[in-house]
Coordinates of C-alpha atoms in Angstrom, one line a residue:
Chain O
M164 CA 0.0 0.0 0.0
S165 CA 1.2 3.5 -0.9
K166 CA 2.3 5.7 2.0
E167 CA 0.7 9.0 2.7
L168 CA 3.1 12.0 2.2
V169 CA 2.8 15.8 2.4
M170 CA 4.9 18.6 1.0
G171 CA 6.2 21.5 3.1
I172 CA 7.4 24.7 1.3
D173 CA 9.3 27.5 2.9
V174 CA 9.3 30.7 0.9
G175 CA 12.2 32.9 1.9
G176 CA 13.3 36.2 0.6
Q177 CA 16.2 34.7 -1.3
S178 CA 15.2 31.1 -1.9
T179 CA 12.2 28.7 -1.7
K180 CA 12.8 25.3 -0.1
L181 CA 10.5 22.4 -0.8
G182 CA 10.5 19.1 1.0
V183 CA 8.4 15.9 0.9
V184 CA 7.6 14.7 4.5
N185 CA 6.4 11.3 5.7
A186 CA 4.1 10.6 8.6
E187 CA 7.1 10.2 10.9
G188 CA 8.1 13.8 10.3
E189 CA 11.1 12.9 8.1
I190 CA 12.0 14.9 5.0
I191 CA 12.5 12.2 2.4
A192 CA 13.3 14.5 -0.6
Q193 CA 13.9 18.1 -1.0
T194 CA 14.9 20.8 -3.5
V195 CA 15.4 24.6 -3.7
I196 CA 14.4 27.3 -6.2
S197 CA 15.2 31.0 -6.2
S198 CA 12.7 33.5 -4.8
L199 CA 14.2 36.4 -6.7
Q200 CA 12.1 36.3 -9.8
D201 CA 10.6 39.6 -10.8
K202 CA 7.4 38.2 -12.3
L203 CA 4.8 36.2 -10.6
I204 CA 4.2 33.9 -13.6
D205 CA 7.9 33.0 -13.6
Y206 CA 8.0 32.3 -9.9
I207 CA 4.8 30.1 -10.1
T208 CA 6.2 28.3 -13.1
D209 CA 9.5 27.4 -11.3
L210 CA 7.6 26.6 -8.1
T211 CA 5.0 24.2 -9.7
N212 CA 7.8 22.6 -11.8
A213 CA 9.8 21.9 -8.6
I214 CA 6.6 20.6 -6.9
N215 CA 5.9 18.2 -9.7
D216 CA 9.5 17.0 -9.9
L217 CA 9.5 16.2 -6.2
I218 CA 6.2 14.4 -6.5
A219 CA 7.5 12.4 -9.4
K220 CA 10.7 11.6 -7.4
T221 CA 8.8 10.3 -4.4
K222 CA 6.0 8.5 -6.1
D223 CA 7.4 5.1 -5.5
T224 CA 7.5 5.8 -1.7
G225 CA 4.0 7.3 -1.5
E226 CA 1.4 9.8 -2.6
V227 CA 1.6 13.5 -1.7
K228 CA -1.8 14.4 -0.3
G229 CA -1.4 18.1 0.2
I230 CA 0.9 21.1 0.3
G231 CA 1.6 23.5 3.2
I232 CA 3.4 26.7 2.4
G233 CA 5.1 29.1 4.8
A234 CA 5.6 32.5 3.2
P235 CA 6.4 36.1 4.3
N236 CA 3.0 37.8 5.0
G237 CA 1.3 34.5 4.3
N238 CA -2.3 34.6 5.4
Y239 CA -3.7 31.4 6.9
Y240 CA -7.3 32.6 6.6
N241 CA -7.1 33.7 2.9
G242 CA -4.4 31.5 1.5
T243 CA -2.7 34.7 0.2
V244 CA 0.7 36.4 0.4
E245 CA -0.2 40.1 1.0
H246 CA 2.0 43.1 0.6
A247 CA 5.3 41.3 1.1
P248 CA 8.0 43.9 0.5
N249 CA 10.8 41.4 0.2
L250 CA 9.2 39.4 -2.7
K251 CA 9.6 41.2 -6.0
W252 CA 7.2 38.8 -7.8
S253 CA 4.4 40.0 -5.4
Y254 CA 4.6 43.5 -6.7
D255 CA 2.0 45.0 -9.0
N256 CA 2.6 47.1 -12.2
S257 CA 3.0 50.3 -10.2
G258 CA 5.8 48.8 -8.2
N259 CA 3.9 48.2 -4.9
P260 CA 3.6 44.8 -3.1
T261 CA 0.1 43.5 -3.6
V262 CA -2.0 40.4 -2.8
V263 CA -1.0 37.1 -4.4
D264 CA -3.5 34.3 -4.3
L265 CA -0.8 31.8 -3.7
A266 CA -2.9 28.8 -2.4
N267 CA -5.3 29.0 -5.3
L268 CA -2.5 29.4 -7.9
V269 CA -0.5 26.4 -6.6
R270 CA -3.8 24.4 -6.3
S271 CA -4.7 25.2 -9.9
F272 CA -1.4 23.9 -11.3
T273 CA -1.0 20.9 -9.0
N274 CA -4.6 19.8 -8.3
L275 CA -3.6 19.3 -4.6
P276 CA -5.1 21.0 -1.5
V277 CA -2.8 23.9 -0.5
T278 CA -2.6 25.8 2.9
V279 CA -0.6 28.9 3.4
T280 CA 0.7 30.5 6.6
N281 CA 3.3 33.0 7.6
D282 CA 6.9 31.6 7.2
A283 CA 7.7 32.2 10.8
N284 CA 4.4 30.6 11.9
A285 CA 5.5 27.5 9.9
A286 CA 8.9 27.5 11.6
A287 CA 7.2 27.8 15.0
M288 CA 4.9 24.8 14.2
G289 CA 8.0 22.9 13.2
E290 CA 9.8 23.7 16.4
M291 CA 6.8 22.8 18.5
A292 CA 6.3 19.5 16.8
Y293 CA 10.0 18.4 16.2
G294 CA 12.4 21.0 17.7
V295 CA 13.5 22.8 20.9
A296 CA 9.9 23.9 21.7
R297 CA 8.6 20.4 22.0
G298 CA 6.1 20.3 24.9
M299 CA 5.9 24.1 25.2
K300 CA 2.5 25.8 25.1
N301 CA 3.7 29.5 25.2
F302 CA 6.7 30.6 23.2
I303 CA 7.7 33.2 20.6
M304 CA 9.7 32.2 17.5
I305 CA 11.8 34.9 15.9
T306 CA 13.3 34.2 12.5
L307 CA 16.4 36.1 11.7
G308 CA 16.7 35.7 8.0
T309 CA 16.7 38.2 5.0
G310 CA 14.1 39.9 7.2
V311 CA 12.9 39.3 10.7
G312 CA 9.7 37.3 11.2
S313 CA 7.8 35.9 14.2
G314 CA 5.5 33.1 15.1
I315 CA 3.7 33.5 18.4
V316 CA 2.3 30.4 20.2
I317 CA -0.2 30.9 23.1
N318 CA -1.8 27.9 24.8
G319 CA -0.3 25.6 22.2
E320 CA -1.7 27.4 19.2
I321 CA -0.4 29.8 16.6
V322 CA -1.7 33.3 17.1
Y323 CA -3.4 34.4 13.8
G324 CA -5.4 37.4 15.1
H325 CA -8.5 38.9 13.6
D326 CA -7.2 38.9 10.1
G327 CA -4.6 36.2 10.0
F328 CA -1.6 38.6 10.1
A329 CA -0.6 38.5 13.7
G330 CA 3.1 38.2 14.5
E331 CA 4.8 41.0 12.6
L332 CA 7.3 41.6 15.4
G333 CA 10.0 42.3 12.8
H334 CA 8.2 45.6 12.1
T335 CA 7.9 46.7 15.7
I336 CA 9.9 49.9 16.1
A337 CA 13.4 49.1 17.6
I338 CA 14.7 52.6 17.2
R339 CA 12.3 55.5 16.8
D340 CA 13.0 57.4 13.5
G341 CA 15.7 54.9 12.8
R342 CA 16.6 53.1 9.5
Q343 CA 14.2 53.2 6.6
C344 CA 12.5 49.8 6.2
N345 CA 11.2 48.2 3.0
C346 CA 7.8 48.3 4.6
G347 CA 7.7 52.1 4.6
L348 CA 8.2 52.5 8.4
K349 CA 11.4 53.7 10.0
G350 CA 13.5 51.9 12.7
C351 CA 11.8 48.5 12.4
L352 CA 13.6 45.6 14.2
E353 CA 14.2 44.1 10.8
T354 CA 16.4 47.0 9.7
Y355 CA 18.9 46.0 12.4
C356 CA 18.6 42.3 13.2
S357 CA 18.2 40.7 9.8
A358 CA 20.8 39.8 7.2
M359 CA 20.1 43.2 5.6
G360 CA 20.3 44.9 9.0
V361 CA 23.7 43.3 9.6
R362 CA 24.9 44.6 6.3
R363 CA 23.7 48.1 7.1
T364 CA 25.4 48.0 10.5
A365 CA 28.6 46.8 8.8
Q366 CA 28.4 49.7 6.3
K367 CA 27.8 52.2 9.1
L368 CA 30.6 50.9 11.3
L369 CA 33.1 50.7 8.5
M370 CA 32.2 54.3 7.6
T371 CA 32.4 55.7 11.1
N372 CA 35.6 53.9 12.0
P373 CA 37.8 54.8 8.9
D374 CA 41.0 54.1 10.7
K375 CA 40.1 50.7 12.1
P376 CA 41.4 47.9 9.9
S377 CA 38.8 45.2 8.9
K378 CA 38.6 42.2 6.6
L379 CA 35.2 43.6 5.6
R380 CA 36.7 46.5 3.8
E381 CA 37.8 44.1 1.1
L382 CA 34.2 43.4 0.2
D383 CA 31.6 45.2 -1.9
P384 CA 29.7 47.0 0.9
E385 CA 26.4 46.3 -1.0
K386 CA 27.1 42.6 -0.8
I387 CA 28.3 42.0 2.8
S388 CA 26.5 39.0 4.2
S389 CA 26.0 37.7 7.7
K390 CA 28.3 34.9 6.7
D391 CA 31.0 37.4 5.7
V392 CA 30.7 39.1 9.0
Y393 CA 30.8 35.8 10.8
D394 CA 33.9 34.7 9.0
A395 CA 35.6 38.0 9.9
A396 CA 34.6 37.6 13.5
E397 CA 36.1 34.1 13.5
I398 CA 39.5 35.7 12.9
G399 CA 39.0 38.4 15.6
D400 CA 38.0 41.3 13.3
E401 CA 37.0 44.1 15.7
I402 CA 34.5 45.7 13.4
A403 CA 32.8 42.3 12.8
L404 CA 32.7 41.6 16.5
E405 CA 31.2 45.1 17.1
I406 CA 28.5 44.5 14.4
F407 CA 27.2 41.4 16.2
K408 CA 27.4 43.1 19.6
T409 CA 25.3 46.0 18.4
T410 CA 22.9 43.6 16.7
G411 CA 22.5 41.5 19.9
E412 CA 21.9 44.6 22.0
I413 CA 19.1 45.9 19.8
L414 CA 17.5 42.4 19.5
G415 CA 17.6 41.9 23.3
R416 CA 15.8 45.2 24.0
S417 CA 13.0 44.2 21.6
L418 CA 12.8 40.7 23.1
A419 CA 12.2 42.2 26.5
D420 CA 9.2 44.1 25.2
F421 CA 7.8 41.0 23.4
V422 CA 7.9 39.1 26.7
K423 CA 5.6 41.8 28.2
F424 CA 3.0 40.9 25.7
S425 CA 2.5 37.2 26.0
A426 CA 4.7 36.1 28.9
P427 CA 6.2 33.1 27.0
E428 CA 8.2 30.3 28.5
A429 CA 11.0 30.8 26.0
I430 CA 12.0 32.7 22.9
V431 CA 13.3 30.6 20.0
L432 CA 15.7 32.1 17.5
F433 CA 16.0 30.7 14.0
G434 CA 17.5 31.7 10.7
G435 CA 20.9 32.5 9.2
L436 CA 21.9 35.2 11.7
A437 CA 21.2 32.8 14.6
R438 CA 24.2 30.8 13.5
A439 CA 26.4 33.7 14.8
K440 CA 24.9 33.2 18.3
K441 CA 28.3 33.0 20.0
Y442 CA 29.0 36.5 18.9
F443 CA 25.7 38.2 19.9
H444 CA 24.1 36.0 22.6
E445 CA 25.8 37.6 25.6
E446 CA 24.9 41.2 24.6
M447 CA 21.4 40.1 23.6
V448 CA 20.7 38.5 26.9
A449 CA 22.2 41.4 28.9
A450 CA 20.0 43.9 27.0
M451 CA 17.0 41.7 27.5
E452 CA 17.5 41.4 31.2
E453 CA 18.3 45.1 31.6
N454 CA 15.0 46.0 30.0
Q455 CA 12.9 43.3 31.7
L456 CA 10.3 43.7 34.5
S457 CA 11.4 42.1 37.8
I458 CA 8.8 39.4 37.5
W459 CA 10.6 38.0 34.4
K460 CA 14.2 38.8 35.1
G461 CA 16.3 35.7 34.6
R462 CA 13.2 33.6 33.9
I463 CA 12.8 33.7 30.1
R464 CA 15.0 31.2 28.2
V465 CA 16.4 32.1 24.8
L466 CA 16.8 29.0 22.7
Y467 CA 18.2 28.3 19.3
S468 CA 16.6 26.1 16.7
A469 CA 18.5 22.9 16.5
L470 CA 16.7 21.7 13.3
K471 CA 18.9 21.6 10.3
D472 CA 18.8 24.7 8.1
S473 CA 15.2 25.3 7.0
D474 CA 13.9 22.0 8.2
A475 CA 11.8 23.7 10.9
A476 CA 10.0 25.7 8.3
I477 CA 9.5 22.8 5.9
L478 CA 8.3 20.5 8.6
G479 CA 6.0 23.2 10.1
A480 CA 4.5 24.0 6.7
S481 CA 4.1 20.3 6.0
A482 CA 2.2 20.0 9.3
L483 CA -0.5 22.3 7.8
A484 CA -1.1 19.8 5.0
W485 CA -2.0 16.8 7.1
Chain F
M116 CA -35.8 31.4 46.7
S117 CA -32.6 33.4 47.3
K118 CA -30.9 34.7 44.2
E119 CA -27.3 33.8 43.4
L120 CA -25.0 36.8 43.5
V121 CA -21.2 37.4 43.0
M122 CA -18.9 40.2 44.0
G123 CA -16.5 41.9 41.7
I124 CA -13.6 44.0 43.1
D125 CA -11.4 46.4 41.2
V126 CA -8.1 47.2 42.9
G127 CA -6.8 50.5 41.5
G128 CA -3.7 52.5 42.5
Q129 CA -5.8 55.1 44.3
S130 CA -9.0 53.3 45.3
T131 CA -10.6 49.9 45.4
K132 CA -14.1 49.5 44.1
L133 CA -16.4 46.7 45.1
G134 CA -19.7 45.7 43.6
V135 CA -22.3 43.0 44.1
V136 CA -23.5 41.7 40.7
N137 CA -26.5 39.6 39.8
A138 CA -26.9 37.0 37.1
E139 CA -28.2 39.6 34.7
G140 CA -24.8 41.5 35.0
E141 CA -26.3 44.3 37.0
I142 CA -24.3 45.9 39.9
I143 CA -26.9 46.0 42.6
A144 CA -24.8 47.5 45.4
Q145 CA -21.3 49.0 45.5
T146 CA -18.8 50.8 47.7
V147 CA -15.3 52.2 47.6
I148 CA -12.3 52.1 49.9
S149 CA -8.8 53.7 49.6
S150 CA -5.9 51.7 48.1
L151 CA -3.4 54.0 49.7
Q152 CA -2.8 52.1 53.0
D153 CA 0.9 51.5 53.8
K154 CA 0.4 48.3 55.6
L155 CA -1.0 45.1 54.2
I156 CA -3.0 44.3 57.4
D157 CA -4.7 47.7 57.2
Y158 CA -5.7 47.3 53.6
I159 CA -7.0 43.7 54.1
T160 CA -8.9 44.9 57.2
D161 CA -10.6 47.7 55.2
L162 CA -11.2 45.4 52.3
T163 CA -12.8 42.5 54.2
N164 CA -14.9 45.0 56.2
A165 CA -16.2 46.5 53.0
I166 CA -16.9 43.0 51.6
N167 CA -18.8 42.0 54.7
D168 CA -20.8 45.2 54.7
L169 CA -21.8 44.7 51.1
I170 CA -22.8 41.1 51.7
A171 CA -24.9 42.2 54.7
K172 CA -26.5 45.0 52.6
T173 CA -27.5 42.6 49.8
K174 CA -28.5 39.5 51.8
D175 CA -32.2 40.1 51.4
T176 CA -31.7 40.0 47.6
G177 CA -29.5 37.0 47.5
E178 CA -26.4 35.2 48.5
V179 CA -22.9 36.1 47.4
K180 CA -21.4 32.9 46.1
G181 CA -17.9 34.1 45.3
I182 CA -15.5 37.0 44.8
G183 CA -13.5 37.9 41.7
I184 CA -10.7 40.5 42.1
G185 CA -8.9 42.5 39.4
A186 CA -5.7 43.9 40.7
P187 CA -2.4 45.4 39.2
N188 CA 0.0 42.5 38.6
G189 CA -2.8 40.1 39.7
N190 CA -1.9 36.5 38.8
Y191 CA -4.8 34.3 37.7
Y192 CA -2.8 31.1 38.2
N193 CA -1.5 31.8 41.7
G194 CA -4.2 34.1 43.2
T195 CA -1.4 36.6 44.0
V196 CA -0.5 40.2 43.5
E197 CA 3.2 40.2 42.6
H198 CA 5.6 43.1 42.7
A199 CA 3.1 45.8 42.1
P200 CA 5.0 49.1 42.3
N201 CA 1.9 51.2 42.7
L202 CA 0.5 49.5 45.7
K203 CA 2.4 50.5 48.9
W204 CA 0.8 47.8 51.0
S205 CA 2.4 45.2 48.7
Y206 CA 5.9 46.3 49.8
D207 CA 8.1 44.3 52.1
N208 CA 10.1 45.7 55.0
S209 CA 13.0 46.5 52.8
G210 CA 10.7 48.8 50.7
N211 CA 10.4 46.6 47.7
P212 CA 7.1 45.4 46.2
T213 CA 6.7 41.7 47.0
V214 CA 4.2 38.9 46.6
V215 CA 0.8 39.2 48.3
D216 CA -1.3 36.1 48.6
L217 CA -4.5 38.1 48.0
A218 CA -6.9 35.3 47.1
N219 CA -6.0 33.3 50.2
L220 CA -6.1 36.3 52.5
V221 CA -9.5 37.4 51.4
R222 CA -10.8 33.8 51.4
S223 CA -9.5 33.4 55.0
F224 CA -11.5 36.4 56.2
T225 CA -14.7 35.8 54.2
N226 CA -15.0 32.1 53.8
L227 CA -15.8 32.6 50.1
P228 CA -14.0 31.3 47.0
V229 CA -11.8 34.0 45.6
T230 CA -10.3 34.4 42.1
V231 CA -7.7 37.0 41.2
T232 CA -6.7 38.4 37.8
N233 CA -4.9 41.4 36.5
D234 CA -7.1 44.6 36.7
A235 CA -6.8 45.2 33.0
N236 CA -7.8 41.6 32.2
A237 CA -10.9 42.1 34.4
A238 CA -11.8 45.2 32.5
A239 CA -11.3 43.3 29.2
M240 CA -13.6 40.5 30.4
G241 CA -16.2 43.2 31.4
E242 CA -16.0 44.9 28.0
M243 CA -16.3 41.5 26.2
A244 CA -19.3 40.5 28.2
Y245 CA -21.2 43.8 28.6
G246 CA -19.3 46.6 26.8
V247 CA -18.0 47.8 23.4
A248 CA -16.1 44.5 22.7
R249 CA -19.3 42.4 22.8
G250 CA -18.9 39.7 20.1
M251 CA -15.2 40.4 19.5
K252 CA -12.8 37.5 19.6
N253 CA -9.6 39.5 19.2
F254 CA -9.0 42.9 20.9
I255 CA -6.6 44.6 23.2
M256 CA -7.8 46.6 26.3
I257 CA -5.6 49.4 27.4
T258 CA -6.4 50.9 30.8
L259 CA -5.2 54.5 31.2
G260 CA -5.4 54.9 35.0
T261 CA -2.9 55.7 37.7
G262 CA -0.7 53.4 35.6
V263 CA -1.2 51.8 32.2
G264 CA -2.5 48.2 32.1
S265 CA -3.5 45.9 29.4
G266 CA -5.7 42.9 28.8
I267 CA -5.2 41.0 25.6
V268 CA -8.0 38.8 24.2
I269 CA -7.1 36.3 21.5
N270 CA -9.7 33.9 20.1
G271 CA -12.1 35.0 22.7
E272 CA -9.8 34.2 25.6
I273 CA -7.7 36.4 28.0
V274 CA -4.0 35.8 27.3
Y275 CA -2.3 34.7 30.6
G276 CA 0.9 33.4 29.2
H277 CA 3.2 30.8 30.7
D278 CA 3.2 32.3 34.2
G279 CA -0.1 34.3 34.3
F280 CA 1.5 37.7 33.8
A281 CA 1.0 38.3 30.1
G282 CA -0.2 41.8 29.1
E283 CA 2.2 44.2 30.7
L284 CA 2.0 46.6 27.8
G285 CA 2.2 49.6 30.1
H286 CA 5.8 48.7 30.6
T287 CA 6.9 48.3 27.0
I288 CA 9.4 51.0 26.2
A289 CA 7.7 54.0 24.5
I290 CA 10.8 56.2 24.6
R291 CA 14.2 54.5 24.9
D292 CA 16.1 55.9 28.0
G293 CA 13.1 58.0 28.7
R294 CA 11.4 58.8 32.0
Q295 CA 12.2 56.7 35.1
C296 CA 9.3 54.3 35.9
N297 CA 8.3 52.9 39.3
C298 CA 9.1 49.5 37.8
G299 CA 12.8 50.2 37.6
L300 CA 12.9 50.6 33.8
K301 CA 13.1 53.8 31.8
G302 CA 10.7 55.1 29.2
C303 CA 7.8 52.8 29.9
L304 CA 4.5 53.7 28.2
E305 CA 3.1 54.2 31.6
T306 CA 5.5 57.1 32.4
Y307 CA 3.8 59.1 29.6
C308 CA 0.2 57.9 29.1
S309 CA -1.1 57.4 32.7
A310 CA -2.4 59.9 35.2
M311 CA 1.2 60.1 36.5
G312 CA 2.5 60.5 33.0
V313 CA 0.2 63.4 32.2
R314 CA 1.4 65.1 35.4
R315 CA 5.0 64.7 34.4
T316 CA 4.3 66.0 30.9
A317 CA 2.5 69.0 32.5
Q318 CA 5.5 69.7 34.8
K319 CA 7.9 69.5 31.8
L320 CA 5.8 71.7 29.5
L321 CA 5.3 74.3 32.2
M322 CA 9.0 74.4 32.9
T323 CA 10.1 74.5 29.2
N324 CA 7.6 77.2 28.3
P325 CA 8.1 79.7 31.1
D326 CA 6.5 82.6 29.2
K327 CA 3.3 80.8 28.2
P328 CA 0.5 81.5 30.6
S329 CA -1.5 78.5 31.9
K330 CA -4.1 77.8 34.5
L331 CA -2.0 74.9 35.5
R332 CA 0.6 77.2 37.0
E333 CA -1.8 78.0 39.8
L334 CA -1.6 74.3 41.0
D335 CA 0.9 72.4 43.1
P336 CA 3.0 70.7 40.3
E337 CA 3.1 67.5 42.4
K338 CA -0.6 67.3 42.5
I339 CA -1.7 68.1 38.9
S340 CA -4.3 65.5 37.9
S341 CA -5.6 64.4 34.5
K342 CA -8.9 66.1 35.5
D343 CA -7.0 69.4 36.2
V344 CA -5.5 69.3 32.7
Y345 CA -8.8 68.4 31.2
D346 CA -10.5 71.3 32.9
A347 CA -7.8 73.7 31.7
A348 CA -8.1 72.3 28.2
E349 CA -11.9 73.0 28.3
I350 CA -11.1 76.7 28.6
G351 CA -8.6 76.6 25.8
D352 CA -5.4 76.5 27.9
E353 CA -2.6 76.0 25.4
I354 CA -0.3 74.1 27.7
A355 CA -3.1 71.7 28.6
L356 CA -4.0 71.1 25.0
E357 CA -0.3 70.4 24.2
I358 CA -0.1 67.9 27.1
F359 CA -2.9 65.8 25.6
K360 CA -1.5 66.0 22.1
T361 CA 1.9 64.8 23.3
T362 CA 0.2 62.0 25.3
G363 CA -1.9 61.0 22.3
E364 CA 1.1 60.9 20.0
I365 CA 3.1 58.6 22.3
L366 CA 0.2 56.3 22.9
G367 CA -0.6 56.0 19.2
R368 CA 2.9 55.0 18.3
S369 CA 2.8 52.2 20.9
L370 CA -0.6 51.1 19.8
A371 CA 0.8 50.6 16.3
D372 CA 3.4 48.2 17.7
F373 CA 0.8 46.3 19.8
V374 CA -1.3 45.6 16.6
K375 CA 1.8 44.0 15.1
F376 CA 1.7 41.4 17.8
S377 CA -1.8 40.0 17.8
A378 CA -3.6 41.7 14.9
P379 CA -6.7 42.7 16.9
E380 CA -10.0 43.8 15.5
A381 CA -10.0 46.8 17.9
I382 CA -8.2 48.5 20.7
V383 CA -10.4 49.5 23.6
L384 CA -9.3 52.4 25.8
F385 CA -10.5 52.7 29.4
G386 CA -9.7 54.6 32.5
G387 CA -9.6 58.2 33.8
L388 CA -7.4 59.6 31.0
A389 CA -9.7 58.1 28.4
R390 CA -12.3 60.7 29.4
A391 CA -10.1 63.3 27.8
K392 CA -10.4 61.5 24.4
K393 CA -11.6 64.6 22.5
Y394 CA -8.2 66.2 23.2
F395 CA -5.9 63.3 22.3
H396 CA -7.8 61.0 20.0
E397 CA -6.8 62.8 16.7
E398 CA -3.1 62.8 17.5
M399 CA -3.2 59.3 18.8
V400 CA -4.9 57.9 15.6
A401 CA -2.6 59.9 13.4
A402 CA 0.5 58.5 15.2
M403 CA -0.9 55.0 15.1
E404 CA -1.6 55.2 11.4
E405 CA 1.8 56.7 10.6
N406 CA 3.5 53.8 12.4
Q407 CA 1.3 51.1 11.0
L408 CA 2.1 48.4 8.4
S409 CA 0.1 48.9 5.2
I410 CA -1.9 45.7 5.8
W411 CA -3.5 47.4 8.9
K412 CA -3.6 51.1 7.9
G413 CA -7.1 52.4 8.5
R414 CA -8.3 49.0 9.6
I415 CA -7.9 48.9 13.4
R416 CA -10.6 50.6 15.3
V417 CA -9.9 52.4 18.6
L418 CA -12.9 52.3 20.9
Y419 CA -13.6 53.7 24.3
S420 CA -15.3 51.9 27.1
A421 CA -18.9 53.1 27.4
L422 CA -19.4 51.4 30.7
K423 CA -19.8 53.7 33.7
D424 CA -16.6 54.5 35.6
S425 CA -15.2 51.2 36.9
D426 CA -18.1 49.1 36.0
A427 CA -16.2 47.2 33.3
A428 CA -13.6 46.1 35.9
I429 CA -16.1 45.2 38.5
L430 CA -18.3 43.3 36.1
G431 CA -15.2 41.6 34.5
A432 CA -13.8 40.6 37.9
S433 CA -17.3 39.4 39.0
A434 CA -17.4 37.2 35.9
L435 CA -14.4 35.3 37.4
A436 CA -16.6 34.4 40.4
W437 CA -19.4 32.6 38.6

């Protein structure tokens, strides 16, 4: 008898990862496509081709029964991706991010049931089912990727809110009148504590410390990645170390405020930047504790996803499809 | 046959209001005591006397079956009031706010079942059952009283969090490194948008505008109340009008960030300061919209409690006792 399988898809700002998952929560096949297409039709073509390839590749093992998608600004209630500034293919002809009927489009081209949620919600579901948040009923997942996303779990359930868009903590204001964000606001947490934010902090620190030598000066300032900064930190580069300290401090302050909302048991960090934890964890926790109410001082754990790469998001998205 | 009744108690920073409530949600008798006692034993004595008086007064109508209490830093899980900086009787001998076993104390002296919750949670329950939030499943209640409290409702339920303390939005940071708060942090929303905050803004504006005439100059700066500022605004006092505008702007910015957490249908404002809505509403909404993500611009209603005085809190607290 053919096994039942589902597919989990994690739409990130740079790439989209697809995985076929079995009932035991194992990813038995996966693939990646770019998320950088300018046109919706091109992105959907690549995506549905990748879906069909994976289905074909796993058809001897079992049948894919449905697809769960985690995407930035994904809406669980409507199956849409709405006004996602980091996804060019979601822009309309006037150059503004608009509403993409993602669930219906993928359903049309695959004939499978499709459910959409916010990418960070998907990651939170993955952590709750298979990761460091197993057994937790109240935690906040913060994804430190191209942008900063969040998935909030209260009483064991993802918070969707009135309209399905709850959990946009990456766009809470970290620094009033601070850096311009893609979303139109200024000073969003995302402009400091994402891959983009790290690049901007690098550019700023290189500029304001012209006499300080740094490996990062050898790179195109427009292309500095978190990985570049991490590699520089590994060889003791002072500017690189300072970048992570600043990033940690800003993140920690915001985390303190998030705790005041839902009093979680833990905060779970996830995403590319989280890999540099040894360089920002101490400053982050210090800033969080300094800005914490006495009832929570020393009581809120900050954990890091231990699931491989984007597995949390793929597994979480796949959980939607069962 | 004797009717079933319950008692709702609203512990505020200045006064504690008690009401006996019938099954129809009507307050059939009420009284008030001061919350300003220095010693716990004095406060509990006054409180239990007031409870017993009200029970005696309503015994011909029915029997009080239980007591629900809404209090600052009230903990639903433990029945305690924990580290409440605005309640002097909760302080220990070293002068620090400590843990008061309020439910057990009141139970000991009344022989009635007692349930405690955060004062703002109680107000939110009252609004959901009897007020402007009737029928809503997702809203945030902000109480603008001596301090700033909050009750968060998600999927029709109060958010208590892992430890029972969720919803301390009055202590999220409105202005980084801003005014010193009683809680130990700096720049908490409460230091700007509470009765105390309005007084501090008044003191500051009177000081920084020495040449501007104002009715408020006739008052002791340490005793300026929201009501004084309101009265001055009513006769066109420029400083008073400016105080409310500033207050509204700071509140609006914070509300925008709160929406990013739980995507509520509405925000409900309540408490003494809310009575001055005509003087701060416009600036508040403008600041909220300016700091809002496009998905929520123009979509989140800000409502004001229409329940009389502290009825929402008394009714909400009483709902705990059924």
